PDB file of C-alpha atoms in Angstrom:
ATOM      1  CA  MET G 193     -12.552  -4.771 -23.138  1.00  0.00           C
ATOM      2  CA  LEU G 194      -9.632  -7.022 -23.975  1.00  0.00           C
ATOM      3  CA  ILE G 195     -10.198 -10.018 -26.177  1.00  0.00           C
ATOM      4  CA  ILE G 196      -7.527 -12.699 -26.344  1.00  0.00           C
ATOM      5  CA  PRO G 197      -8.287 -15.428 -28.866  1.00  0.00           C
ATOM      6  CA  VAL G 198      -7.155 -18.814 -27.580  1.00  0.00           C
ATOM      7  CA  LYS G 199      -6.121 -21.234 -30.283  1.00  0.00           C
ATOM      8  CA  ASP G 200      -6.970 -24.924 -30.184  1.00  0.00           C
ATOM      9  CA  GLY G 201      -4.467 -26.835 -28.091  1.00  0.00           C
ATOM     10  CA  GLU G 202      -2.803 -23.647 -26.803  1.00  0.00           C
ATOM     11  CA  ASN G 203      -1.496 -23.725 -23.264  1.00  0.00           C
ATOM     12  CA  ILE G 204      -3.664 -21.623 -20.923  1.00  0.00           C
ATOM     13  CA  ASP G 205      -0.548 -20.214 -19.244  1.00  0.00           C
ATOM     14  CA  ARG G 206       0.624 -18.841 -22.574  1.00  0.00           C
ATOM     15  CA  ALA G 207      -2.751 -17.212 -23.235  1.00  0.00           C
ATOM     16  CA  LEU G 208      -2.767 -15.750 -19.727  1.00  0.00           C
ATOM     17  CA  LYS G 209       0.696 -14.324 -20.302  1.00  0.00           C
ATOM     18  CA  ARG G 210      -0.527 -12.683 -23.537  1.00  0.00           C
ATOM     19  CA  PHE G 211      -3.492 -11.232 -21.643  1.00  0.00           C
ATOM     20  CA  LYS G 212      -1.286  -9.808 -18.893  1.00  0.00           C
ATOM     21  CA  ARG G 213       1.077  -8.251 -21.446  1.00  0.00           C
ATOM     22  CA  LYS G 214      -1.793  -6.677 -23.351  1.00  0.00           C
ATOM     23  CA  PHE G 215      -3.380  -5.439 -20.118  1.00  0.00           C
ATOM     24  CA  ASP G 216      -0.124  -3.815 -19.002  1.00  0.00           C
ATOM     25  CA  ARG G 217       0.181  -1.995 -22.318  1.00  0.00           C
ATOM     26  CA  THR G 218      -3.253  -0.410 -21.927  1.00  0.00           C
ATOM     27  CA  GLY G 219      -2.091   1.405 -18.767  1.00  0.00           C
ATOM     28  CA  THR G 220      -5.349   0.810 -16.898  1.00  0.00           C
ATOM     29  CA  MET G 221      -3.717   0.049 -13.554  1.00  0.00           C
ATOM     30  CA  ARG G 222      -1.455   3.097 -13.802  1.00  0.00           C
ATOM     31  CA  LYS G 223      -4.480   5.313 -14.386  1.00  0.00           C
ATOM     32  CA  LEU G 224      -6.311   3.786 -11.435  1.00  0.00           C
ATOM     33  CA  ARG G 225      -3.369   4.303  -9.095  1.00  0.00           C
ATOM     34  CA  ASP G 226      -2.987   7.890 -10.235  1.00  0.00           C
ATOM     35  CA  ARG G 227      -6.643   8.593  -9.526  1.00  0.00           C
ATOM     36  CA  GLN G 228      -6.503   7.205  -5.981  1.00  0.00           C
ATOM     37  CA  ALA G 229      -4.747  10.273  -4.613  1.00  0.00           C
ATOM     38  CA  PHE G 230      -4.929  13.849  -5.838  1.00  0.00           C
ATOM     39  CA  THR G 231      -1.631  15.567  -6.542  1.00  0.00           C
ATOM     40  CA  LYS G 232      -1.513  19.306  -6.799  1.00  0.00           C
ATOM     41  CA  PRO G 233      -0.497  20.695 -10.186  1.00  0.00           C
ATOM     42  CA  SER G 234       2.541  22.383  -8.636  1.00  0.00           C
ATOM     43  CA  VAL G 235       3.741  19.067  -7.205  1.00  0.00           C
ATOM     44  CA  SER G 236       3.279  17.222 -10.472  1.00  0.00           C
ATOM     45  CA  ARG G 237       5.091  20.011 -12.360  1.00  0.00           C
ATOM     46  CA  ARG G 238       7.965  19.895  -9.849  1.00  0.00           C
ATOM     47  CA  ARG G 239       8.227  16.127 -10.343  1.00  0.00           C
ATOM     48  CA  GLU G 240       8.361  16.582 -14.131  1.00  0.00           C
ATOM     49  CA  VAL G 241      11.135  19.181 -13.817  1.00  0.00           C
ATOM     50  CA  GLN G 242      13.150  16.930 -11.486  1.00  0.00           C
ATOM     51  CA  LYS G 243      12.785  13.998 -13.849  1.00  0.00           C
ATOM     52  CA  ALA G 244      13.844  16.125 -16.827  1.00  0.00           C
ATOM     53  CA  SER G 245      16.916  17.428 -15.005  1.00  0.00           C
ATOM     54  CA  TYR G 246      17.875  13.893 -13.952  1.00  0.00           C
ATOM     55  CA  ILE G 247      17.610  12.620 -17.525  1.00  0.00           C
ATOM     56  CA  GLN G 248      19.548  15.624 -18.820  1.00  0.00           C
ATOM     57  CA  GLY G 249      22.284  14.916 -16.261  1.00  0.00           C
ATOM     58  CA  LEU G 250      22.519  11.319 -17.458  1.00  0.00           C
ATOM     59  CA  ARG G 251      22.795  12.475 -21.066  1.00  0.00           C
ATOM     60  CA  ASP G 252      25.477  15.001 -20.159  1.00  0.00           C
ATOM     61  CA  GLN G 253      27.527  12.307 -18.392  1.00  0.00           C
ATOM     62  CA  GLU G 254      27.160  10.046 -21.426  1.00  0.00           C
ATOM     63  CA  ASN G 255      28.469  12.721 -23.793  1.00  0.00           C
ATOM     64  CA  ILE G 256      31.514  13.587 -21.679  1.00  0.00           C
TER      65      ILE G 256
END
């Protein structure tokens, strides 16, 4: 449970922005979206390998 202390005279928009930022950092929505559909382990592993090769390609281009 997230607790955002609101100071006296603080703008509610500012407190809401702090709440949203803190909520995003917890990763709750990402976890929920991941649980909505099952992905096979082979598919998730393939995605990890593709991402790693893409990042490695970017690093190789940067070093050249």
